[in-house]
PDB file of C-alpha atoms in Angstrom:
ATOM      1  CA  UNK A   1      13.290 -33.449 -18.125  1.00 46.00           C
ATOM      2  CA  UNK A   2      13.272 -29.755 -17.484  1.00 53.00           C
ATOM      3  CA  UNK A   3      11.642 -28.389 -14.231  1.00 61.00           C
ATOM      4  CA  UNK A   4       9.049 -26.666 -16.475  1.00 65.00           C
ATOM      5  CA  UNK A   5       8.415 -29.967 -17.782  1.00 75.00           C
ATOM      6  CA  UNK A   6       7.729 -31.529 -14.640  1.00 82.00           C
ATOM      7  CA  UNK A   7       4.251 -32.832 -13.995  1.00 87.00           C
ATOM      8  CA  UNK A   8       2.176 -31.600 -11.111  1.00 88.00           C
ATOM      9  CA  UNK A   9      -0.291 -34.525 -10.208  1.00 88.00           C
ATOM     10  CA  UNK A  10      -3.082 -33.424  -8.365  1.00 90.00           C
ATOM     11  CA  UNK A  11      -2.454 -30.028  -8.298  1.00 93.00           C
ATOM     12  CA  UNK A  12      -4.785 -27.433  -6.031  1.00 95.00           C
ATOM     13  CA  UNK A  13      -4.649 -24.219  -5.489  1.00 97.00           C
ATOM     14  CA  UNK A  14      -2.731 -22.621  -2.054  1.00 98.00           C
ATOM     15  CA  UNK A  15      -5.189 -21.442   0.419  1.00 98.00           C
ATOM     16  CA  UNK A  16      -4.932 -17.318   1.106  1.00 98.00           C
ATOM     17  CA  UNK A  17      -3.604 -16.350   4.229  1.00 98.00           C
ATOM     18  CA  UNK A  18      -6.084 -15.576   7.050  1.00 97.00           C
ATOM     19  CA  UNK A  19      -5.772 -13.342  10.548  1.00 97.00           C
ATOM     20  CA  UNK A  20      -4.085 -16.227  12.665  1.00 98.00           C
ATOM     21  CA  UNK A  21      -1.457 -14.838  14.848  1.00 98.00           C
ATOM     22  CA  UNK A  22       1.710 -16.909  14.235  1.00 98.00           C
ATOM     23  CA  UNK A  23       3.941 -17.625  17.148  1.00 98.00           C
ATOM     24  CA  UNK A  24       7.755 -17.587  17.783  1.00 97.00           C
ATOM     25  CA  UNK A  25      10.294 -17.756  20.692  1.00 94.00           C
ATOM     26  CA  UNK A  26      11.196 -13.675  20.070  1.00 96.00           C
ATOM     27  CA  UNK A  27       8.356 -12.942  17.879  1.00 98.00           C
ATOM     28  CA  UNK A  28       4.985 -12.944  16.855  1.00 98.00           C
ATOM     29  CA  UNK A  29       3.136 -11.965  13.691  1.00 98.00           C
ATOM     30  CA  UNK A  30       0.290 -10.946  14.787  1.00 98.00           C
ATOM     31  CA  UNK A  31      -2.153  -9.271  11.153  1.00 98.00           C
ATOM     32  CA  UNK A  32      -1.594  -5.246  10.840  1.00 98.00           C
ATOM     33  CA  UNK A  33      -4.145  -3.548  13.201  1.00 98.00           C
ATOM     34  CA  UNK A  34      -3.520   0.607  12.207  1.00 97.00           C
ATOM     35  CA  UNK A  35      -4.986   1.049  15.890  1.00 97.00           C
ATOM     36  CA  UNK A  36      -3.438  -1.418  17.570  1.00 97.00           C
ATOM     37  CA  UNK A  37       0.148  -1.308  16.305  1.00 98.00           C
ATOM     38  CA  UNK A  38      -0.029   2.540  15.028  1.00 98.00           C
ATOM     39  CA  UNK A  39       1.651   4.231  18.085  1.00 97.00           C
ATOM     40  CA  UNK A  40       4.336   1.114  18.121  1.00 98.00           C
ATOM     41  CA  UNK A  41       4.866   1.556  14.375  1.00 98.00           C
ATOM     42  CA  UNK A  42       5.509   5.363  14.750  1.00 97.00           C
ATOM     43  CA  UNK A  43       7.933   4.931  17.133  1.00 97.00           C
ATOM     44  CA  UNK A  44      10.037   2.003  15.229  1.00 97.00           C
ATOM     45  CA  UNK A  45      10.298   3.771  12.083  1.00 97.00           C
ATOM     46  CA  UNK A  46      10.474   7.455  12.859  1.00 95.00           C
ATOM     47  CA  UNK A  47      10.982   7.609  16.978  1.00 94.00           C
ATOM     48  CA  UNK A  48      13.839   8.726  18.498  1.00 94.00           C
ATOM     49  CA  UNK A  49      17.229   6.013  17.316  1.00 93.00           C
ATOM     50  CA  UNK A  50      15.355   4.857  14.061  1.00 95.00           C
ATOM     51  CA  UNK A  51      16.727   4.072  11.102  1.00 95.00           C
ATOM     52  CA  UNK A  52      17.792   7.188   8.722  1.00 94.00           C
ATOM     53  CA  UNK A  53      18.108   5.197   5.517  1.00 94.00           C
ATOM     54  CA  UNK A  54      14.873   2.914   6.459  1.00 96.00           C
ATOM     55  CA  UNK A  55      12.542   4.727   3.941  1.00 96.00           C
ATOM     56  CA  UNK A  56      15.791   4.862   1.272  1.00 95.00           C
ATOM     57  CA  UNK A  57      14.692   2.135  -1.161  1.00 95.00           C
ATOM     58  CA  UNK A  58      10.821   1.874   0.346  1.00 94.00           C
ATOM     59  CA  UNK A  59       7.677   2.629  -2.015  1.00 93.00           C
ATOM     60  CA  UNK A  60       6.753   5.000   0.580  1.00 94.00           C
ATOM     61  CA  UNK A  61       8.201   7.191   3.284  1.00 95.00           C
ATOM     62  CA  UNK A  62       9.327   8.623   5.551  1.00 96.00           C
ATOM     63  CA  UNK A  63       6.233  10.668   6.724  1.00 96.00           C
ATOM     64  CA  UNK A  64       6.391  14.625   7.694  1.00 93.00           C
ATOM     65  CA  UNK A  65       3.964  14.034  10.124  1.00 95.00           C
ATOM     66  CA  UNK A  66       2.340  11.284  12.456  1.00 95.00           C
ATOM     67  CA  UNK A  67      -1.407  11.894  10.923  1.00 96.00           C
ATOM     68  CA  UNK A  68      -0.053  11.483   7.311  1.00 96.00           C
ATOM     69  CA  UNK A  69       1.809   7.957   8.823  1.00 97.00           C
ATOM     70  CA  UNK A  70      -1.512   6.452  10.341  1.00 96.00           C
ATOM     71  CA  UNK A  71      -3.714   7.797   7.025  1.00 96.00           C
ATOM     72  CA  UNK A  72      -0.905   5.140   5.323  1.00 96.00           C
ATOM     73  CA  UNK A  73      -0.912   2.285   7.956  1.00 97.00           C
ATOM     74  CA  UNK A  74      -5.178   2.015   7.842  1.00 97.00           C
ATOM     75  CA  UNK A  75      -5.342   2.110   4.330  1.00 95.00           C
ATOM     76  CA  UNK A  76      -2.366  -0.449   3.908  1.00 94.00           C
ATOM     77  CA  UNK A  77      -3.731  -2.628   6.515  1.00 97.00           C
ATOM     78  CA  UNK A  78      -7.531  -2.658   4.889  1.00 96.00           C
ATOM     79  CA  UNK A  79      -5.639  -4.340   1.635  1.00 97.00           C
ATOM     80  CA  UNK A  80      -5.691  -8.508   1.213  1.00 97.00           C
ATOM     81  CA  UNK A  81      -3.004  -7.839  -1.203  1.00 98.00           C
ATOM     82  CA  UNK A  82      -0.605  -7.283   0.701  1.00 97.00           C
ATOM     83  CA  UNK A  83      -1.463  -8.813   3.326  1.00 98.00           C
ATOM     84  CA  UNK A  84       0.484  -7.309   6.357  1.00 98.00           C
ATOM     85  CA  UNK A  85       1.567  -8.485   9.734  1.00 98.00           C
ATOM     86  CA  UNK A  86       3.172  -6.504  12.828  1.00 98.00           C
ATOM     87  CA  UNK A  87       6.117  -7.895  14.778  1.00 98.00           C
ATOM     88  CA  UNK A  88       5.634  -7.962  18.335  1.00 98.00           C
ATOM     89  CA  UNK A  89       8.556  -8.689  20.893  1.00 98.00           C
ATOM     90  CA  UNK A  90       7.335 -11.748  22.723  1.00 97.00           C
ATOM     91  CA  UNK A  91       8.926 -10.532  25.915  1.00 95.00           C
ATOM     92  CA  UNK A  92       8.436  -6.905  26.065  1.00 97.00           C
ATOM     93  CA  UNK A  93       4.965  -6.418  23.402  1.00 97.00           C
ATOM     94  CA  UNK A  94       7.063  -3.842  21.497  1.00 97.00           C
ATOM     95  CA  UNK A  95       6.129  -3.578  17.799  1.00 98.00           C
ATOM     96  CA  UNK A  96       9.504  -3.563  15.877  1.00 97.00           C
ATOM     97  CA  UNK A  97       8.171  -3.715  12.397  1.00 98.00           C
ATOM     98  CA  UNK A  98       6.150  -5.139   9.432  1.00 98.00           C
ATOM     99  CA  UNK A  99       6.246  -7.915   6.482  1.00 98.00           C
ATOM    100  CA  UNK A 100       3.753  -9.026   4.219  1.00 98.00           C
ATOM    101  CA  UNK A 101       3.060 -11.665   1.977  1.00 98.00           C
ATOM    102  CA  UNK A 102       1.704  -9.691  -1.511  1.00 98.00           C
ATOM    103  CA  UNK A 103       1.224 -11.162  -4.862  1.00 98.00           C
ATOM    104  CA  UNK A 104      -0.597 -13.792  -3.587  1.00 98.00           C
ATOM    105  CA  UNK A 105      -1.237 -16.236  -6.704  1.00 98.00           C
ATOM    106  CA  UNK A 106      -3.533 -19.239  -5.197  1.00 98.00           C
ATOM    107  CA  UNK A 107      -3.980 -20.917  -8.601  1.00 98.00           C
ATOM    108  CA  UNK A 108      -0.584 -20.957  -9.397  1.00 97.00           C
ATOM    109  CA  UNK A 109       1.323 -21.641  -5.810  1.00 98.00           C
ATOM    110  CA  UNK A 110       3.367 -18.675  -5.985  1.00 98.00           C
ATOM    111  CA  UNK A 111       3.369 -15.895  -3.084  1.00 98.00           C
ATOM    112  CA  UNK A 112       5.875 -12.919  -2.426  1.00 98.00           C
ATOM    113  CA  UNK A 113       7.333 -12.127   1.375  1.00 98.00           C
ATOM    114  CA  UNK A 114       7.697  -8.362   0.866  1.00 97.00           C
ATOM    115  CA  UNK A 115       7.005  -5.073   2.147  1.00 96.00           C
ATOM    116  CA  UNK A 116       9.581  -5.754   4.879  1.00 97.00           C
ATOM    117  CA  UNK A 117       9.755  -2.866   7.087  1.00 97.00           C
ATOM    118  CA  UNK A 118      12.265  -3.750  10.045  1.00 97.00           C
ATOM    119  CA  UNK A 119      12.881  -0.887  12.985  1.00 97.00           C
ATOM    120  CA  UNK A 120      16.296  -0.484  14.078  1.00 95.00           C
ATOM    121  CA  UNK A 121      15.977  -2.711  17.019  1.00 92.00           C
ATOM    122  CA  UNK A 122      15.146  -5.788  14.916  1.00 94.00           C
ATOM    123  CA  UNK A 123      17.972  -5.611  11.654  1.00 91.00           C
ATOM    124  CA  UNK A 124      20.009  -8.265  12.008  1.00 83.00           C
ATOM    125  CA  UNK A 125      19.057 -10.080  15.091  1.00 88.00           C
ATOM    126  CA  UNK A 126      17.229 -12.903  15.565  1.00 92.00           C
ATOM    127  CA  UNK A 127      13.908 -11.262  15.388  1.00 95.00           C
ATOM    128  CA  UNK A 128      14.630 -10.436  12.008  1.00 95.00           C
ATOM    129  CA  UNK A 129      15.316 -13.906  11.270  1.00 94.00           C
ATOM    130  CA  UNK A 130      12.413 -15.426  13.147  1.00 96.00           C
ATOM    131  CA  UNK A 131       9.838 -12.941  11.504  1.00 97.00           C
ATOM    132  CA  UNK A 132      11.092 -14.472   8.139  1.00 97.00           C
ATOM    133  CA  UNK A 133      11.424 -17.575   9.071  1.00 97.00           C
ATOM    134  CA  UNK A 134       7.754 -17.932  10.471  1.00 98.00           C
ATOM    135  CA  UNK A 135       5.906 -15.741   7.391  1.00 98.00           C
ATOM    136  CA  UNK A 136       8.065 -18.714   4.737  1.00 98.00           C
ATOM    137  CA  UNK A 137       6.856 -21.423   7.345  1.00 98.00           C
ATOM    138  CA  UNK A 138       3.128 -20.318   6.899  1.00 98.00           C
ATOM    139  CA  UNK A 139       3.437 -19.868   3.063  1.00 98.00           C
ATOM    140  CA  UNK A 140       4.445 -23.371   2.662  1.00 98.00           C
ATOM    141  CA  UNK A 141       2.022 -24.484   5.133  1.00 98.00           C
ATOM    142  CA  UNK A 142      -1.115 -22.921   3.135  1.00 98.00           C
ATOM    143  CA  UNK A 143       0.145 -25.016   0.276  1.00 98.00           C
ATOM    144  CA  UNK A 144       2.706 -22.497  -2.067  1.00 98.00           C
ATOM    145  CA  UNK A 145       5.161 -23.966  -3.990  1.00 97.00           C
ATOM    146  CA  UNK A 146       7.460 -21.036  -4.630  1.00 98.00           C
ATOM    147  CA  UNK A 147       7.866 -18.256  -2.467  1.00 98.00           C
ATOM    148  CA  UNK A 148       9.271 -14.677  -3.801  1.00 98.00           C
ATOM    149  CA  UNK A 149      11.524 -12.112  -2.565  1.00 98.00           C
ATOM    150  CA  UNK A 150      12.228  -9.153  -4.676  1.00 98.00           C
ATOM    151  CA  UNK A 151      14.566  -5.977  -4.342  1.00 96.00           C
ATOM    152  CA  UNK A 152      15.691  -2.459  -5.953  1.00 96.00           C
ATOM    153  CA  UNK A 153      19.174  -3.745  -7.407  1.00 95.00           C
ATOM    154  CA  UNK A 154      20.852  -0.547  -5.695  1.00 95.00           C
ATOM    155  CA  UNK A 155      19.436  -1.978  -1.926  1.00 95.00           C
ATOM    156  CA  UNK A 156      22.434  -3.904  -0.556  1.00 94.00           C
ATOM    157  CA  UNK A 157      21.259  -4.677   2.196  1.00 93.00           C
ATOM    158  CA  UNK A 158      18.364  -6.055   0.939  1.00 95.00           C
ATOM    159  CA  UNK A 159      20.304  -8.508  -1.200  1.00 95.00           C
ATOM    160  CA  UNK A 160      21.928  -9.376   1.883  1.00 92.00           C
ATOM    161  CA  UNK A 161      19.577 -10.150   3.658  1.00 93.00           C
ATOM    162  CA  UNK A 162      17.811 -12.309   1.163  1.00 94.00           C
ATOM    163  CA  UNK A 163      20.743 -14.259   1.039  1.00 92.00           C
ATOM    164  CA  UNK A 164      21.038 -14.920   4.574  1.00 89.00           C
ATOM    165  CA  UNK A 165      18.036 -16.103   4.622  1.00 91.00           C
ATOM    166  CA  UNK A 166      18.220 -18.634   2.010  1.00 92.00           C
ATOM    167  CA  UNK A 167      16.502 -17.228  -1.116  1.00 94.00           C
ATOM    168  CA  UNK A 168      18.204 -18.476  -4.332  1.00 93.00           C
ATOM    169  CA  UNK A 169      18.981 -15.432  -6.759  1.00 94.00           C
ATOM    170  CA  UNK A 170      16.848 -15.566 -10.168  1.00 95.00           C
ATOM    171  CA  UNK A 171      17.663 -12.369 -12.358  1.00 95.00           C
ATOM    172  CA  UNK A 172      16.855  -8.555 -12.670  1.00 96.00           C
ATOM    173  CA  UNK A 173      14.167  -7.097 -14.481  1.00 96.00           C
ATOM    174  CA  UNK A 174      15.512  -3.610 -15.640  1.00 96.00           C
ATOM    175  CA  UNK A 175      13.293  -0.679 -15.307  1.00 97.00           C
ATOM    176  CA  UNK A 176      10.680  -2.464 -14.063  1.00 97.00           C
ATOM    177  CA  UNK A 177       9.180   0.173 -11.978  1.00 96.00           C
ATOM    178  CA  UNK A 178       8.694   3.504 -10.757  1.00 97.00           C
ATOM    179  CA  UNK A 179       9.188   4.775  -7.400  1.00 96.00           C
ATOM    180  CA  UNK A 180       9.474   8.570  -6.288  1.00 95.00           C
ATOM    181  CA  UNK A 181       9.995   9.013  -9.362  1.00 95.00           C
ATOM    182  CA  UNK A 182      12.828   7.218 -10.207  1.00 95.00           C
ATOM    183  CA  UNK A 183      13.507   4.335 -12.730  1.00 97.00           C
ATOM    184  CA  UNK A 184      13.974   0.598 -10.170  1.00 96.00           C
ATOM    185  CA  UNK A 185      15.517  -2.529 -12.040  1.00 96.00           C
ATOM    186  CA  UNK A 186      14.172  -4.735  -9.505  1.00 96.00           C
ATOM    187  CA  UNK A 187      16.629  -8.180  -8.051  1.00 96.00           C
ATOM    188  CA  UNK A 188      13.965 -11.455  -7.966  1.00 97.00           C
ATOM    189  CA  UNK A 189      15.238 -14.165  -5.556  1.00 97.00           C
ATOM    190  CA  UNK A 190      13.021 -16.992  -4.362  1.00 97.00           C
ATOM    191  CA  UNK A 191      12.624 -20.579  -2.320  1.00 96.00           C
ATOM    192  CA  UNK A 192      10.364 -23.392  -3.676  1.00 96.00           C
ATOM    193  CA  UNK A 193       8.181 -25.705  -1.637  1.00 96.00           C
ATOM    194  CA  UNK A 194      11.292 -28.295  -2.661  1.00 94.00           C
ATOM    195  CA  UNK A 195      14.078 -26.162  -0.877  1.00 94.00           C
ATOM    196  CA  UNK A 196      12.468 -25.338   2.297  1.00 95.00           C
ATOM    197  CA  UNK A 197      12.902 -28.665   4.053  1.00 95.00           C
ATOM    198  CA  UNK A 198      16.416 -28.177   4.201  1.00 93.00           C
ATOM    199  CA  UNK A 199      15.833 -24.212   4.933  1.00 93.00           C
ATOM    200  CA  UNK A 200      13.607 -24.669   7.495  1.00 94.00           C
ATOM    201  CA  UNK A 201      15.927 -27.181   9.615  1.00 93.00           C
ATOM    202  CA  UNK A 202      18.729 -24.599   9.243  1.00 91.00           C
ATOM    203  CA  UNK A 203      16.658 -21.736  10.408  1.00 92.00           C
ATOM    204  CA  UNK A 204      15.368 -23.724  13.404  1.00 93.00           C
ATOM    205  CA  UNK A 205      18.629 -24.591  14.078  1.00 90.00           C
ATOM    206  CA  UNK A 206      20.139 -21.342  14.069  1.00 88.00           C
ATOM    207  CA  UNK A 207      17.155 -19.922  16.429  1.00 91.00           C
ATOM    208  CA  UNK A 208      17.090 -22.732  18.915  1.00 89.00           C
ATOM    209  CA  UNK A 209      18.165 -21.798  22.554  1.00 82.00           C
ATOM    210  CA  UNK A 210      21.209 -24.584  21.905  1.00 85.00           C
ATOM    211  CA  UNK A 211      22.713 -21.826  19.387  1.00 77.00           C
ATOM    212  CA  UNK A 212      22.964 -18.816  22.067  1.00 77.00           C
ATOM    213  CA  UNK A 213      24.934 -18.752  24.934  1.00 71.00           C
ATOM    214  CA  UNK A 214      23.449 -17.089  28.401  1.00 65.00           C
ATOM    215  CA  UNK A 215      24.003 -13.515  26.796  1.00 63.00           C
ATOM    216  CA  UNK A 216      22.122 -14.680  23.834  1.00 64.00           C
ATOM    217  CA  UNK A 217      24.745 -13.965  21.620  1.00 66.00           C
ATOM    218  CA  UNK A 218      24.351 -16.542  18.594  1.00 65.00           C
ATOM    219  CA  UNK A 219      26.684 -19.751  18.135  1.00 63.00           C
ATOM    220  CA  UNK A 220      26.748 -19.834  14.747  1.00 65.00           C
ATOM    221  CA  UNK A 221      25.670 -17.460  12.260  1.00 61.00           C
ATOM    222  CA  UNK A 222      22.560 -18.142   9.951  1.00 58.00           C
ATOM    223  CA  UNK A 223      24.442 -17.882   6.578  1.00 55.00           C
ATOM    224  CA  UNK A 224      27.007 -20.698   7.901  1.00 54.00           C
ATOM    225  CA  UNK A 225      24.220 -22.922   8.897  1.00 50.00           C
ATOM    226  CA  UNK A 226      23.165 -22.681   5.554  1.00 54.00           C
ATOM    227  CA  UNK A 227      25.873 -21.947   3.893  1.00 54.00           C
ATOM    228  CA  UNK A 228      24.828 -22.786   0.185  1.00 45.00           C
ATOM    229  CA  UNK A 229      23.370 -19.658  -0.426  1.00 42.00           C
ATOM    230  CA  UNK A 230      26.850 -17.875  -0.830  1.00 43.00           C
ATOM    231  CA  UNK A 231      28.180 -21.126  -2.672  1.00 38.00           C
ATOM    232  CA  UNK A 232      25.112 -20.961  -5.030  1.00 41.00           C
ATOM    233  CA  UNK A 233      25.342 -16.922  -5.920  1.00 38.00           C
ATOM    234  CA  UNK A 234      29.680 -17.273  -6.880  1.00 42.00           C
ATOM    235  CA  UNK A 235      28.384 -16.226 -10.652  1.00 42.00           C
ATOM    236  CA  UNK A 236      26.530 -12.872  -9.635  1.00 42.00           C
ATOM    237  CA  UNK A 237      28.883 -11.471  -7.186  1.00 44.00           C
ATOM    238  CA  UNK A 238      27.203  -8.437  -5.350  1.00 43.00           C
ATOM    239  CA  UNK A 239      29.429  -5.624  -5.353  1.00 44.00           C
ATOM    240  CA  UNK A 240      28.650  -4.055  -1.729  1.00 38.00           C
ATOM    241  CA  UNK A 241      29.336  -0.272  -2.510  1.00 35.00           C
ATOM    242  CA  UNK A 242      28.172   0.039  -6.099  1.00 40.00           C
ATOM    243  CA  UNK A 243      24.849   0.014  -7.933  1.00 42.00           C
ATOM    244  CA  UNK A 244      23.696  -3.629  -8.879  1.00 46.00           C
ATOM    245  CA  UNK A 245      25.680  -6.774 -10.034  1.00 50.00           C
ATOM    246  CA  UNK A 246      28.796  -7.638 -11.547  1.00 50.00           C
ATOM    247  CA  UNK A 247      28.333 -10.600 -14.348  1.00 44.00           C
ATOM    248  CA  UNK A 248      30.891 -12.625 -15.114  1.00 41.00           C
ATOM    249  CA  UNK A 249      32.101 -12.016 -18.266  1.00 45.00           C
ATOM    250  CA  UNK A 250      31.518 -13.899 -21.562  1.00 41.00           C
ATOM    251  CA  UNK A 251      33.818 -14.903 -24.466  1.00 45.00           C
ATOM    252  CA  UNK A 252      31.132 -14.456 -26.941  1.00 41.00           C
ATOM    253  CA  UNK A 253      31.299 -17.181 -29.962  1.00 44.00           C
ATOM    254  CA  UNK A 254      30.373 -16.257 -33.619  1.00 37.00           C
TER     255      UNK A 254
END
């Protein structure tokens, strides 16, 4: 039987995500408040040690001036879809960036994690990871049974990070979209309600206390715990310094 094949018994819709704050051991998610988080946001993204290439591959960005920033943040936090959340430092209340869940498809089970938007001080730490980690938790939890991540092909570390955390690569759509005006073939990846048993334990594994040592540097790394994800992506091998995806080649048969 193919998986499109397979039946569905008692199917209902997911539930759409509401304004809960959702709670970590670095972070929390707490819903995108332009007033609240504005100042925080400014100074993650375009303050003084931010990221130059944050706004490289981004729908939007970077912002000539603070007003023209916060006119963006109210009107993207007034949307449902996406539906954005802040990261807050549990420790210190310093906002280090923002995710979203966006096309949100109740009927069907199927939700993206997107619009990630991480500040310097959060890339590849175990903020990062914990942010994810709790924003897949909740989709599953409000009853999705695939969850979506989705990339410009040309955003490395974007692929990389979707790896990392676990996100099976689909395919590319070529010219897909538009943004500032360029032509985007856009990378699909995703994690079904099936997978993220085995995800989740990793994760939690990876960001329990038993996995740092008293500097908090990590034990193990997060693609080792789960290392299937590098084992599983051997036939689209990412070439780090080039433009998209090397296939493996074909003997064609006529």
């Amino acid at each position: 039987m193919s998986a499109e094949d397979i039946p569905v018994p008692n199917w209902k819709p997911a539930k759409l995500p509401d304004s809960r704050t959702l709670e970590g051991r670095f972070v929390r998610l707490e819903k995108l408040d332009a007033a609240r988080h504005g100042d925080g946001l400014w100074a993650a993204f375009q303050g003084p040690g931010s990221d130059p290439k944050l706004w490289d591959y981004l729908w939007t960005g970077p912002f000539d001036t603070r007003e023209k920033f916060h006119i963006w943040l109210r009107a993207h936090a007034a949307t449902t879809d996406p539906w954005t959340y802040a990261v807050v430092d549990q420790n210190t209340g310093v906002i280090h960036g923002t995710l979203a869940f966006m096309s949100i498809v109740p009927m069907h089970g199927r939700i993206e994690l997107g619009r990630v938007v991480f500040g310097a001080s959060m890339q590849r730490t175990p903020k990062s990871t914990e942010a994810v980690y709790l924003l897949a938790k909740e989709a599953i939890a409000l009853g999705y049974r695939r969850l979506e991540w989705s990339c410009n092909v040309r955003n490395v570390r974007s692929h990389r990070a979707a790896l990392r955390f676990g996100f099976r690569f689909e395919l590319v759509f070529r010219q897909y979209t538009v943004i500032k005006g360029r032509s985007v073939d856009v990378a699909w990846y995703s994690i079904t309600a099936e997978e993220w048993p085995i995800l989740q334990r990793a994760m939690e594994a990876w960001l329990s206390a038993e996995n740092f040592d008293k500097a908090g540097c990590q034990g193990q790394r997060a693609s080792r715990i789960h290392g299937r994800t590098r084992m599983d992506f051997r036939r689209c091998r990412l070439r780090p310094f080039s433009m998209g995806f090397s296939w493996p080649r074909t003997k064609l048969r006529g």
